[in-house]
Amino acid sequence: MKHRLDFAYLTVLPNNIIEVVVDDGIELTLEMVEESHRILKKSMTDCFALLINNIHEFEVTFEAKLTMASHEHLKAIAFVYYNQNNKVEIENLIELRKVDKWNVKVFSGLEMGWQEAHSWLTHEMESLKVKSN
């Protein structure tokens, strides 16, 4: 299932993994993050993981950075980057949000990162199923 927002695509993959692809040239704001959270709340009533595919260049406001990926059912986040600047931005975001103790990993899209990220998230979600049984 794919959701089209004004600024991004959210694609629900197997194992409750949601791939997020933000459009090129967007400045992601607090209001946009809140809109995506509303979609996630409606779509995901169970535990889920995010695969943030940073294939495009975009900016994120400070307020958006403080609230993004704040969902009670979110269990893991994988970021896929495609250039060094993108990697630095992701690392800065993770540092900013370290108090939230995200279960997070970062992967290079130029080195099979999407596949590795998807595999890691699949493993994380399957581990949750085993723990709950």
Short mmCIF file of the N, C-alpha and C atoms (twelve columns), coordinates in Angstrom:
data_MODEL
# 
_entry.id   MODEL 
# 
loop_
_atom_site.group_PDB 
_atom_site.id 
_atom_site.type_symbol 
_atom_site.label_atom_id 
_atom_site.label_alt_id 
_atom_site.label_comp_id 
_atom_site.label_asym_id 
_atom_site.label_seq_id 
_atom_site.Cartn_x 
_atom_site.Cartn_y 
_atom_site.Cartn_z 
_atom_site.pdbx_PDB_model_num 
ATOM 1   N N  . MET A 1   0.853  -1.168  0.000  1 
ATOM 2   C CA . MET A 1   0.000  0.000   0.000  1 
ATOM 3   C C  . MET A 1   0.902  1.236   0.000  1 
ATOM 4   N N  . LYS A 2   0.542  2.221   -0.807 1 
ATOM 5   C CA . LYS A 2   1.333  3.443   -0.924 1 
ATOM 6   C C  . LYS A 2   0.440  4.635   -0.603 1 
ATOM 7   N N  . HIS A 3   0.942  5.530   0.258  1 
ATOM 8   C CA . HIS A 3   0.248  6.773   0.583  1 
ATOM 9   C C  . HIS A 3   1.028  7.923   -0.033 1 
ATOM 10  N N  . ARG A 4   0.330  8.772   -0.756 1 
ATOM 11  C CA . ARG A 4   0.973  9.956   -1.328 1 
ATOM 12  C C  . ARG A 4   0.597  11.163  -0.495 1 
ATOM 13  N N  . LEU A 5   1.593  11.821  0.073  1 
ATOM 14  C CA . LEU A 5   1.400  13.078  0.770  1 
ATOM 15  C C  . LEU A 5   1.869  14.190  -0.159 1 
ATOM 16  N N  . ASP A 6   1.635  15.419  0.196  1 
ATOM 17  C CA . ASP A 6   2.071  16.542  -0.644 1 
ATOM 18  C C  . ASP A 6   3.586  16.630  -0.755 1 
ATOM 19  N N  . PHE A 7   4.301  15.979  0.124  1 
ATOM 20  C CA . PHE A 7   5.749  16.132  0.217  1 
ATOM 21  C C  . PHE A 7   6.526  14.823  0.211  1 
ATOM 22  N N  . ALA A 8   5.824  13.675  0.204  1 
ATOM 23  C CA . ALA A 8   6.521  12.389  0.329  1 
ATOM 24  C C  . ALA A 8   5.606  11.225  -0.039 1 
ATOM 25  N N  . TYR A 9   6.244  10.082  -0.238 1 
ATOM 26  C CA . TYR A 9   5.538  8.809   -0.363 1 
ATOM 27  C C  . TYR A 9   5.807  7.990   0.883  1 
ATOM 28  N N  . LEU A 10  4.763  7.342   1.401  1 
ATOM 29  C CA . LEU A 10  4.891  6.357   2.465  1 
ATOM 30  C C  . LEU A 10  4.412  5.037   1.872  1 
ATOM 31  N N  . THR A 11  5.291  4.044   1.823  1 
ATOM 32  C CA . THR A 11  4.947  2.755   1.236  1 
ATOM 33  C C  . THR A 11  5.020  1.689   2.310  1 
ATOM 34  N N  . VAL A 12  3.918  0.982   2.523  1 
ATOM 35  C CA . VAL A 12  3.878  -0.095  3.509  1 
ATOM 36  C C  . VAL A 12  4.396  -1.366  2.841  1 
ATOM 37  N N  . LEU A 13  5.504  -1.877  3.377  1 
ATOM 38  C CA . LEU A 13  6.146  -3.091  2.890  1 
ATOM 39  C C  . LEU A 13  5.795  -4.253  3.824  1 
ATOM 40  N N  . PRO A 14  6.088  -5.483  3.426  1 
ATOM 41  C CA . PRO A 14  5.844  -6.606  4.340  1 
ATOM 42  C C  . PRO A 14  6.540  -6.411  5.688  1 
ATOM 43  N N  . ASN A 15  6.046  -7.104  6.694  1 
ATOM 44  C CA . ASN A 15  6.583  -7.068  8.062  1 
ATOM 45  C C  . ASN A 15  6.405  -5.709  8.735  1 
ATOM 46  N N  . ASN A 16  5.392  -4.955  8.323  1 
ATOM 47  C CA . ASN A 16  5.097  -3.644  8.917  1 
ATOM 48  C C  . ASN A 16  6.280  -2.683  8.840  1 
ATOM 49  N N  . ILE A 17  6.960  -2.725  7.718  1 
ATOM 50  C CA . ILE A 17  8.038  -1.777  7.443  1 
ATOM 51  C C  . ILE A 17  7.465  -0.705  6.517  1 
ATOM 52  N N  . ILE A 18  7.685  0.544   6.881  1 
ATOM 53  C CA . ILE A 18  7.196  1.649   6.057  1 
ATOM 54  C C  . ILE A 18  8.390  2.393   5.479  1 
ATOM 55  N N  . GLU A 19  8.440  2.411   4.147  1 
ATOM 56  C CA . GLU A 19  9.492  3.171   3.475  1 
ATOM 57  C C  . GLU A 19  9.003  4.600   3.288  1 
ATOM 58  N N  . VAL A 20  9.851  5.547   3.655  1 
ATOM 59  C CA . VAL A 20  9.547  6.967   3.517  1 
ATOM 60  C C  . VAL A 20  10.516 7.557   2.499  1 
ATOM 61  N N  . VAL A 21  9.958  8.189   1.447  1 
ATOM 62  C CA . VAL A 21  10.768 8.881   0.445  1 
ATOM 63  C C  . VAL A 21  10.235 10.305  0.349  1 
ATOM 64  N N  . VAL A 22  11.012 11.253  0.854  1 
ATOM 65  C CA . VAL A 22  10.640 12.667  0.813  1 
ATOM 66  C C  . VAL A 22  10.996 13.207  -0.567 1 
ATOM 67  N N  . ASP A 23  10.138 14.055  -1.115 1 
ATOM 68  C CA . ASP A 23  10.354 14.641  -2.429 1 
ATOM 69  C C  . ASP A 23  11.604 15.515  -2.458 1 
ATOM 70  N N  . ASP A 24  12.163 15.666  -3.630 1 
ATOM 71  C CA . ASP A 24  13.359 16.474  -3.832 1 
ATOM 72  C C  . ASP A 24  13.055 17.954  -3.598 1 
ATOM 73  N N  . GLY A 25  13.965 18.638  -2.892 1 
ATOM 74  C CA . GLY A 25  13.865 20.079  -2.706 1 
ATOM 75  C C  . GLY A 25  12.888 20.546  -1.640 1 
ATOM 76  N N  . ILE A 26  12.324 19.638  -0.879 1 
ATOM 77  C CA . ILE A 26  11.332 19.968  0.151  1 
ATOM 78  C C  . ILE A 26  12.032 20.471  1.412  1 
ATOM 79  N N  . GLU A 27  11.382 21.397  2.105  1 
ATOM 80  C CA . GLU A 27  11.770 21.719  3.472  1 
ATOM 81  C C  . GLU A 27  10.717 21.071  4.361  1 
ATOM 82  N N  . LEU A 28  11.105 20.009  5.044  1 
ATOM 83  C CA . LEU A 28  10.203 19.245  5.885  1 
ATOM 84  C C  . LEU A 28  9.936  20.027  7.165  1 
ATOM 85  N N  . THR A 29  8.673  20.379  7.394  1 
ATOM 86  C CA . THR A 29  8.285  21.206  8.539  1 
ATOM 87  C C  . THR A 29  7.573  20.378  9.606  1 
ATOM 88  N N  . LEU A 30  7.347  20.999  10.724 1 
ATOM 89  C CA . LEU A 30  6.611  20.365  11.815 1 
ATOM 90  C C  . LEU A 30  5.229  19.913  11.352 1 
ATOM 91  N N  . GLU A 31  4.551  20.734  10.577 1 
ATOM 92  C CA . GLU A 31  3.213  20.393  10.097 1 
ATOM 93  C C  . GLU A 31  3.253  19.160  9.190  1 
ATOM 94  N N  . MET A 32  4.275  19.042  8.389  1 
ATOM 95  C CA . MET A 32  4.420  17.875  7.507  1 
ATOM 96  C C  . MET A 32  4.663  16.610  8.332  1 
ATOM 97  N N  . VAL A 33  5.509  16.721  9.345  1 
ATOM 98  C CA . VAL A 33  5.763  15.576  10.217 1 
ATOM 99  C C  . VAL A 33  4.471  15.160  10.918 1 
ATOM 100 N N  . GLU A 34  3.701  16.132  11.389 1 
ATOM 101 C CA . GLU A 34  2.430  15.811  12.045 1 
ATOM 102 C C  . GLU A 34  1.468  15.131  11.085 1 
ATOM 103 N N  . GLU A 35  1.442  15.562  9.828  1 
ATOM 104 C CA . GLU A 35  0.585  14.917  8.823  1 
ATOM 105 C C  . GLU A 35  1.005  13.459  8.619  1 
ATOM 106 N N  . SER A 36  2.299  13.221  8.520  1 
ATOM 107 C CA . SER A 36  2.759  11.843  8.348  1 
ATOM 108 C C  . SER A 36  2.439  11.006  9.586  1 
ATOM 109 N N  . HIS A 37  2.532  11.596  10.766 1 
ATOM 110 C CA . HIS A 37  2.172  10.866  11.991 1 
ATOM 111 C C  . HIS A 37  0.695  10.482  11.992 1 
ATOM 112 N N  . ARG A 38  -0.163 11.373  11.490 1 
ATOM 113 C CA . ARG A 38  -1.601 11.043  11.409 1 
ATOM 114 C C  . ARG A 38  -1.836 9.847   10.492 1 
ATOM 115 N N  . ILE A 39  -1.156 9.820   9.361  1 
ATOM 116 C CA . ILE A 39  -1.283 8.692   8.431  1 
ATOM 117 C C  . ILE A 39  -0.797 7.407   9.097  1 
ATOM 118 N N  . LEU A 40  0.341  7.482   9.777  1 
ATOM 119 C CA . LEU A 40  0.887  6.311   10.450 1 
ATOM 120 C C  . LEU A 40  -0.057 5.811   11.541 1 
ATOM 121 N N  . LYS A 41  -0.641 6.729   12.275 1 
ATOM 122 C CA . LYS A 41  -1.555 6.340   13.352 1 
ATOM 123 C C  . LYS A 41  -2.774 5.608   12.793 1 
ATOM 124 N N  . LYS A 42  -3.279 6.061   11.650 1 
ATOM 125 C CA . LYS A 42  -4.429 5.398   11.011 1 
ATOM 126 C C  . LYS A 42  -4.036 4.058   10.408 1 
ATOM 127 N N  . SER A 43  -2.854 3.992   9.809  1 
ATOM 128 C CA . SER A 43  -2.434 2.806   9.062  1 
ATOM 129 C C  . SER A 43  -1.832 1.719   9.939  1 
ATOM 130 N N  . MET A 44  -1.137 2.104   10.993 1 
ATOM 131 C CA . MET A 44  -0.365 1.145   11.777 1 
ATOM 132 C C  . MET A 44  -0.883 1.080   13.212 1 
ATOM 133 N N  . THR A 45  -1.674 0.087   13.488 1 
ATOM 134 C CA . THR A 45  -2.176 -0.104  14.849 1 
ATOM 135 C C  . THR A 45  -1.287 -1.074  15.627 1 
ATOM 136 N N  . ASP A 46  -0.324 -1.641  14.933 1 
ATOM 137 C CA . ASP A 46  0.610  -2.593  15.516 1 
ATOM 138 C C  . ASP A 46  2.017  -2.007  15.448 1 
ATOM 139 N N  . CYS A 47  2.992  -2.706  15.960 1 
ATOM 140 C CA . CYS A 47  4.376  -2.258  15.891 1 
ATOM 141 C C  . CYS A 47  4.819  -2.149  14.429 1 
ATOM 142 N N  . PHE A 48  5.696  -1.183  14.147 1 
ATOM 143 C CA . PHE A 48  6.199  -1.000  12.791 1 
ATOM 144 C C  . PHE A 48  7.615  -0.440  12.833 1 
ATOM 145 N N  . ALA A 49  8.242  -0.438  11.666 1 
ATOM 146 C CA . ALA A 49  9.587  0.102   11.506 1 
ATOM 147 C C  . ALA A 49  9.584  1.074   10.331 1 
ATOM 148 N N  . LEU A 50  10.528 2.003   10.348 1 
ATOM 149 C CA . LEU A 50  10.660 2.978   9.262  1 
ATOM 150 C C  . LEU A 50  11.957 2.745   8.507  1 
ATOM 151 N N  . LEU A 51  11.851 2.769   7.187  1 
ATOM 152 C CA . LEU A 51  13.009 2.747   6.305  1 
ATOM 153 C C  . LEU A 51  13.023 4.111   5.617  1 
ATOM 154 N N  . ILE A 52  13.854 5.005   6.104  1 
ATOM 155 C CA . ILE A 52  13.920 6.367   5.570  1 
ATOM 156 C C  . ILE A 52  14.923 6.357   4.420  1 
ATOM 157 N N  . ASN A 53  14.404 6.422   3.197  1 
ATOM 158 C CA . ASN A 53  15.232 6.345   2.001  1 
ATOM 159 C C  . ASN A 53  15.520 7.765   1.517  1 
ATOM 160 N N  . ASN A 54  16.707 8.252   1.853  1 
ATOM 161 C CA . ASN A 54  17.089 9.639   1.549  1 
ATOM 162 C C  . ASN A 54  17.640 9.785   0.139  1 
ATOM 163 N N  . ILE A 55  16.891 9.310   -0.829 1 
ATOM 164 C CA . ILE A 55  17.339 9.349   -2.219 1 
ATOM 165 C C  . ILE A 55  17.345 10.772  -2.780 1 
ATOM 166 N N  . HIS A 56  16.514 11.650  -2.225 1 
ATOM 167 C CA . HIS A 56  16.442 13.039  -2.679 1 
ATOM 168 C C  . HIS A 56  17.073 13.982  -1.662 1 
ATOM 169 N N  . GLU A 57  17.408 15.171  -2.130 1 
ATOM 170 C CA . GLU A 57  17.920 16.223  -1.250 1 
ATOM 171 C C  . GLU A 57  16.737 17.004  -0.671 1 
ATOM 172 N N  . PHE A 58  16.722 17.166  0.649  1 
ATOM 173 C CA . PHE A 58  15.685 17.954  1.317  1 
ATOM 174 C C  . PHE A 58  16.224 18.472  2.633  1 
ATOM 175 N N  . GLU A 59  15.576 19.486  3.150  1 
ATOM 176 C CA . GLU A 59  15.951 20.083  4.434  1 
ATOM 177 C C  . GLU A 59  14.897 19.701  5.470  1 
ATOM 178 N N  . VAL A 60  15.283 19.721  6.737  1 
ATOM 179 C CA . VAL A 60  14.358 19.441  7.836  1 
ATOM 180 C C  . VAL A 60  14.496 20.566  8.850  1 
ATOM 181 N N  . THR A 61  13.372 21.210  9.188  1 
ATOM 182 C CA . THR A 61  13.437 22.284  10.173 1 
ATOM 183 C C  . THR A 61  13.775 21.705  11.546 1 
ATOM 184 N N  . PHE A 62  14.297 22.546  12.411 1 
ATOM 185 C CA . PHE A 62  14.673 22.104  13.750 1 
ATOM 186 C C  . PHE A 62  13.465 21.533  14.502 1 
ATOM 187 N N  . GLU A 63  12.317 22.197  14.395 1 
ATOM 188 C CA . GLU A 63  11.106 21.722  15.072 1 
ATOM 189 C C  . GLU A 63  10.697 20.341  14.568 1 
ATOM 190 N N  . ALA A 64  10.829 20.128  13.263 1 
ATOM 191 C CA . ALA A 64  10.491 18.823  12.690 1 
ATOM 192 C C  . ALA A 64  11.446 17.751  13.207 1 
ATOM 193 N N  . LYS A 65  12.725 18.089  13.327 1 
ATOM 194 C CA . LYS A 65  13.714 17.132  13.839 1 
ATOM 195 C C  . LYS A 65  13.373 16.685  15.259 1 
ATOM 196 N N  . LEU A 66  12.812 17.591  16.040 1 
ATOM 197 C CA . LEU A 66  12.492 17.269  17.438 1 
ATOM 198 C C  . LEU A 66  11.273 16.369  17.583 1 
ATOM 199 N N  . THR A 67  10.435 16.294  16.544 1 
ATOM 200 C CA . THR A 67  9.201  15.514  16.668 1 
ATOM 201 C C  . THR A 67  9.128  14.309  15.742 1 
ATOM 202 N N  . MET A 68  9.941  14.272  14.696 1 
ATOM 203 C CA . MET A 68  9.841  13.165  13.748 1 
ATOM 204 C C  . MET A 68  10.180 11.844  14.421 1 
ATOM 205 N N  . ALA A 69  9.541  10.785  13.909 1 
ATOM 206 C CA . ALA A 69  9.762  9.422   14.421 1 
ATOM 207 C C  . ALA A 69  9.428  9.315   15.902 1 
ATOM 208 N N  . SER A 70  8.361  10.002  16.305 1 
ATOM 209 C CA . SER A 70  7.884  9.928   17.686 1 
ATOM 210 C C  . SER A 70  6.514  9.256   17.677 1 
ATOM 211 N N  . HIS A 71  6.523  7.950   17.618 1 
ATOM 212 C CA . HIS A 71  5.277  7.190   17.576 1 
ATOM 213 C C  . HIS A 71  5.423  6.008   18.512 1 
ATOM 214 N N  . GLU A 72  4.415  5.759   19.307 1 
ATOM 215 C CA . GLU A 72  4.521  4.727   20.341 1 
ATOM 216 C C  . GLU A 72  4.759  3.329   19.784 1 
ATOM 217 N N  . HIS A 73  4.314  3.040   18.568 1 
ATOM 218 C CA . HIS A 73  4.477  1.710   17.997 1 
ATOM 219 C C  . HIS A 73  5.725  1.569   17.126 1 
ATOM 220 N N  . LEU A 74  6.502  2.639   16.999 1 
ATOM 221 C CA . LEU A 74  7.719  2.602   16.193 1 
ATOM 222 C C  . LEU A 74  8.812  1.839   16.943 1 
ATOM 223 N N  . LYS A 75  9.330  0.773   16.332 1 
ATOM 224 C CA . LYS A 75  10.298 -0.092  17.006 1 
ATOM 225 C C  . LYS A 75  11.706 -0.028  16.442 1 
ATOM 226 N N  . ALA A 76  11.866 0.419   15.191 1 
ATOM 227 C CA . ALA A 76  13.200 0.491   14.598 1 
ATOM 228 C C  . ALA A 76  13.186 1.466   13.428 1 
ATOM 229 N N  . ILE A 77  14.344 2.087   13.190 1 
ATOM 230 C CA . ILE A 77  14.491 3.032   12.086 1 
ATOM 231 C C  . ILE A 77  15.789 2.721   11.353 1 
ATOM 232 N N  . ALA A 78  15.697 2.630   10.038 1 
ATOM 233 C CA . ALA A 78  16.890 2.491   9.203  1 
ATOM 234 C C  . ALA A 78  16.931 3.689   8.259  1 
ATOM 235 N N  . PHE A 79  18.065 4.367   8.238  1 
ATOM 236 C CA . PHE A 79  18.280 5.478   7.314  1 
ATOM 237 C C  . PHE A 79  19.194 4.997   6.195  1 
ATOM 238 N N  . VAL A 80  18.839 5.310   4.957  1 
ATOM 239 C CA . VAL A 80  19.684 5.014   3.810  1 
ATOM 240 C C  . VAL A 80  20.117 6.341   3.209  1 
ATOM 241 N N  . TYR A 81  21.429 6.544   3.101  1 
ATOM 242 C CA . TYR A 81  21.960 7.799   2.566  1 
ATOM 243 C C  . TYR A 81  22.709 7.534   1.258  1 
ATOM 244 N N  . TYR A 82  22.880 8.612   0.472  1 
ATOM 245 C CA . TYR A 82  23.519 8.467   -0.840 1 
ATOM 246 C C  . TYR A 82  24.692 9.419   -1.049 1 
ATOM 247 N N  . ASN A 83  24.999 10.258  -0.080 1 
ATOM 248 C CA . ASN A 83  26.177 11.111  -0.169 1 
ATOM 249 C C  . ASN A 83  26.632 11.471  1.244  1 
ATOM 250 N N  . GLN A 84  27.836 11.992  1.352  1 
ATOM 251 C CA . GLN A 84  28.441 12.270  2.658  1 
ATOM 252 C C  . GLN A 84  27.667 13.328  3.445  1 
ATOM 253 N N  . ASN A 85  27.178 14.365  2.770  1 
ATOM 254 C CA . ASN A 85  26.396 15.394  3.466  1 
ATOM 255 C C  . ASN A 85  25.141 14.797  4.090  1 
ATOM 256 N N  . ASN A 86  24.505 13.915  3.334  1 
ATOM 257 C CA . ASN A 86  23.305 13.224  3.811  1 
ATOM 258 C C  . ASN A 86  23.625 12.408  5.064  1 
ATOM 259 N N  . LYS A 87  24.765 11.709  5.051  1 
ATOM 260 C CA . LYS A 87  25.174 10.894  6.191  1 
ATOM 261 C C  . LYS A 87  25.399 11.756  7.428  1 
ATOM 262 N N  . VAL A 88  26.065 12.893  7.246  1 
ATOM 263 C CA . VAL A 88  26.335 13.805  8.367  1 
ATOM 264 C C  . VAL A 88  25.022 14.325  8.958  1 
ATOM 265 N N  . GLU A 89  24.076 14.699  8.105  1 
ATOM 266 C CA . GLU A 89  22.775 15.174  8.585  1 
ATOM 267 C C  . GLU A 89  22.053 14.105  9.406  1 
ATOM 268 N N  . ILE A 90  22.104 12.868  8.936  1 
ATOM 269 C CA . ILE A 90  21.461 11.758  9.654  1 
ATOM 270 C C  . ILE A 90  22.139 11.549  11.007 1 
ATOM 271 N N  . GLU A 91  23.464 11.546  11.016 1 
ATOM 272 C CA . GLU A 91  24.193 11.365  12.282 1 
ATOM 273 C C  . GLU A 91  23.889 12.495  13.258 1 
ATOM 274 N N  . ASN A 92  23.766 13.725  12.754 1 
ATOM 275 C CA . ASN A 92  23.409 14.856  13.617 1 
ATOM 276 C C  . ASN A 92  22.006 14.696  14.189 1 
ATOM 277 N N  . LEU A 93  21.075 14.218  13.369 1 
ATOM 278 C CA . LEU A 93  19.711 13.981  13.841 1 
ATOM 279 C C  . LEU A 93  19.693 12.909  14.931 1 
ATOM 280 N N  . ILE A 94  20.404 11.831  14.702 1 
ATOM 281 C CA . ILE A 94  20.461 10.752  15.699 1 
ATOM 282 C C  . ILE A 94  21.055 11.272  17.008 1 
ATOM 283 N N  . GLU A 95  22.093 12.082  16.915 1 
ATOM 284 C CA . GLU A 95  22.701 12.673  18.115 1 
ATOM 285 C C  . GLU A 95  21.716 13.593  18.828 1 
ATOM 286 N N  . LEU A 96  21.003 14.413  18.057 1 
ATOM 287 C CA . LEU A 96  20.004 15.320  18.627 1 
ATOM 288 C C  . LEU A 96  18.924 14.548  19.393 1 
ATOM 289 N N  . ARG A 97  18.553 13.387  18.872 1 
ATOM 290 C CA . ARG A 97  17.465 12.603  19.455 1 
ATOM 291 C C  . ARG A 97  17.951 11.417  20.299 1 
ATOM 292 N N  . LYS A 98  19.216 11.431  20.719 1 
ATOM 293 C CA . LYS A 98  19.743 10.272  21.448 1 
ATOM 294 C C  . LYS A 98  19.003 9.999   22.754 1 
ATOM 295 N N  . VAL A 99  18.411 11.002  23.344 1 
ATOM 296 C CA . VAL A 99  17.640 10.799  24.570 1 
ATOM 297 C C  . VAL A 99  16.430 9.871   24.319 1 
ATOM 298 N N  . ASP A 100 15.970 9.810   23.073 1 
ATOM 299 C CA . ASP A 100 14.830 8.953   22.729 1 
ATOM 300 C C  . ASP A 100 15.223 7.485   22.590 1 
ATOM 301 N N  . LYS A 101 16.536 7.214   22.576 1 
ATOM 302 C CA . LYS A 101 17.050 5.845   22.499 1 
ATOM 303 C C  . LYS A 101 16.437 5.068   21.335 1 
ATOM 304 N N  . TRP A 102 16.475 5.703   20.157 1 
ATOM 305 C CA . TRP A 102 16.004 5.025   18.958 1 
ATOM 306 C C  . TRP A 102 16.778 3.737   18.723 1 
ATOM 307 N N  . ASN A 103 16.100 2.731   18.242 1 
ATOM 308 C CA . ASN A 103 16.726 1.528   17.716 1 
ATOM 309 C C  . ASN A 103 16.994 1.854   16.244 1 
ATOM 310 N N  . VAL A 104 18.217 2.307   15.935 1 
ATOM 311 C CA . VAL A 104 18.480 2.902   14.628 1 
ATOM 312 C C  . VAL A 104 19.796 2.412   14.050 1 
ATOM 313 N N  . LYS A 105 19.819 2.295   12.720 1 
ATOM 314 C CA . LYS A 105 21.045 1.980   11.987 1 
ATOM 315 C C  . LYS A 105 21.062 2.827   10.723 1 
ATOM 316 N N  . VAL A 106 22.285 3.096   10.236 1 
ATOM 317 C CA . VAL A 106 22.495 3.925   9.050  1 
ATOM 318 C C  . VAL A 106 23.210 3.078   7.995  1 
ATOM 319 N N  . PHE A 107 22.739 3.171   6.748  1 
ATOM 320 C CA . PHE A 107 23.268 2.360   5.659  1 
ATOM 321 C C  . PHE A 107 23.583 3.230   4.445  1 
ATOM 322 N N  . SER A 108 24.636 2.879   3.731  1 
ATOM 323 C CA . SER A 108 24.992 3.571   2.489  1 
ATOM 324 C C  . SER A 108 24.192 2.988   1.327  1 
ATOM 325 N N  . GLY A 109 23.417 3.827   0.664  1 
ATOM 326 C CA . GLY A 109 22.646 3.392   -0.492 1 
ATOM 327 C C  . GLY A 109 23.523 3.030   -1.674 1 
ATOM 328 N N  . LEU A 110 24.769 3.474   -1.653 1 
ATOM 329 C CA . LEU A 110 25.691 3.173   -2.740 1 
ATOM 330 C C  . LEU A 110 26.360 1.813   -2.555 1 
ATOM 331 N N  . GLU A 111 26.099 1.181   -1.422 1 
ATOM 332 C CA . GLU A 111 26.699 -0.124  -1.115 1 
ATOM 333 C C  . GLU A 111 25.623 -1.125  -0.703 1 
ATOM 334 N N  . MET A 112 24.579 -1.222  -1.506 1 
ATOM 335 C CA . MET A 112 23.465 -2.146  -1.235 1 
ATOM 336 C C  . MET A 112 22.749 -1.809  0.071  1 
ATOM 337 N N  . GLY A 113 22.775 -0.544  0.461  1 
ATOM 338 C CA . GLY A 113 22.221 -0.121  1.733  1 
ATOM 339 C C  . GLY A 113 20.727 -0.328  1.879  1 
ATOM 340 N N  . TRP A 114 19.968 -0.125  0.794  1 
ATOM 341 C CA . TRP A 114 18.517 -0.312  0.908  1 
ATOM 342 C C  . TRP A 114 18.223 -1.757  1.271  1 
ATOM 343 N N  . GLN A 115 18.863 -2.690  0.592  1 
ATOM 344 C CA . GLN A 115 18.638 -4.111  0.855  1 
ATOM 345 C C  . GLN A 115 19.080 -4.482  2.268  1 
ATOM 346 N N  . GLU A 116 20.239 -3.972  2.680  1 
ATOM 347 C CA . GLU A 116 20.718 -4.253  4.033  1 
ATOM 348 C C  . GLU A 116 19.788 -3.652  5.082  1 
ATOM 349 N N  . ALA A 117 19.320 -2.437  4.843  1 
ATOM 350 C CA . ALA A 117 18.395 -1.783  5.769  1 
ATOM 351 C C  . ALA A 117 17.105 -2.582  5.874  1 
ATOM 352 N N  . HIS A 118 16.586 -2.996  4.729  1 
ATOM 353 C CA . HIS A 118 15.345 -3.782  4.727  1 
ATOM 354 C C  . HIS A 118 15.535 -5.103  5.474  1 
ATOM 355 N N  . SER A 119 16.656 -5.773  5.234  1 
ATOM 356 C CA . SER A 119 16.939 -7.042  5.930  1 
ATOM 357 C C  . SER A 119 17.046 -6.839  7.437  1 
ATOM 358 N N  . TRP A 120 17.759 -5.783  7.845  1 
ATOM 359 C CA . TRP A 120 17.905 -5.507  9.278  1 
ATOM 360 C C  . TRP A 120 16.542 -5.217  9.915  1 
ATOM 361 N N  . LEU A 121 15.726 -4.392  9.256  1 
ATOM 362 C CA . LEU A 121 14.405 -4.073  9.803  1 
ATOM 363 C C  . LEU A 121 13.519 -5.320  9.858  1 
ATOM 364 N N  . THR A 122 13.593 -6.164  8.844  1 
ATOM 365 C CA . THR A 122 12.825 -7.413  8.844  1 
ATOM 366 C C  . THR A 122 13.229 -8.261  10.047 1 
ATOM 367 N N  . HIS A 123 14.519 -8.367  10.293 1 
ATOM 368 C CA . HIS A 123 15.007 -9.123  11.448 1 
ATOM 369 C C  . HIS A 123 14.506 -8.507  12.754 1 
ATOM 370 N N  . GLU A 124 14.562 -7.183  12.860 1 
ATOM 371 C CA . GLU A 124 14.094 -6.504  14.075 1 
ATOM 372 C C  . GLU A 124 12.601 -6.768  14.315 1 
ATOM 373 N N  . MET A 125 11.819 -6.710  13.259 1 
ATOM 374 C CA . MET A 125 10.373 -6.930  13.403 1 
ATOM 375 C C  . MET A 125 10.069 -8.384  13.732 1 
ATOM 376 N N  . GLU A 126 10.796 -9.303  13.126 1 
ATOM 377 C CA . GLU A 126 10.597 -10.727 13.436 1 
ATOM 378 C C  . GLU A 126 11.018 -11.037 14.867 1 
ATOM 379 N N  . SER A 127 12.054 -10.374 15.354 1 
ATOM 380 C CA . SER A 127 12.485 -10.554 16.748 1 
ATOM 381 C C  . SER A 127 11.390 -10.119 17.713 1 
ATOM 382 N N  . LEU A 128 10.679 -9.054  17.368 1 
ATOM 383 C CA . LEU A 128 9.573  -8.594  18.212 1 
ATOM 384 C C  . LEU A 128 8.477  -9.651  18.298 1 
ATOM 385 N N  . LYS A 129 8.188  -10.296 17.163 1 
ATOM 386 C CA . LYS A 129 7.145  -11.333 17.143 1 
ATOM 387 C C  . LYS A 129 7.519  -12.487 18.048 1 
ATOM 388 N N  . VAL A 130 8.798  -12.881 18.021 1 
ATOM 389 C CA . VAL A 130 9.272  -13.985 18.840 1 
ATOM 390 C C  . VAL A 130 9.165  -13.621 20.323 1 
ATOM 391 N N  . LYS A 131 9.554  -12.398 20.678 1 
ATOM 392 C CA . LYS A 131 9.501  -11.952 22.073 1 
ATOM 393 C C  . LYS A 131 8.080  -11.894 22.602 1 
ATOM 394 N N  . SER A 132 7.118  -11.536 21.730 1 
ATOM 395 C CA . SER A 132 5.736  -11.391 22.188 1 
ATOM 396 C C  . SER A 132 5.004  -12.711 22.294 1 
ATOM 397 N N  . ASN A 133 5.583  -13.786 21.720 1 
ATOM 398 C CA . ASN A 133 4.932  -15.107 21.797 1 
ATOM 399 C C  . ASN A 133 5.375  -15.908 22.973 1 
# 
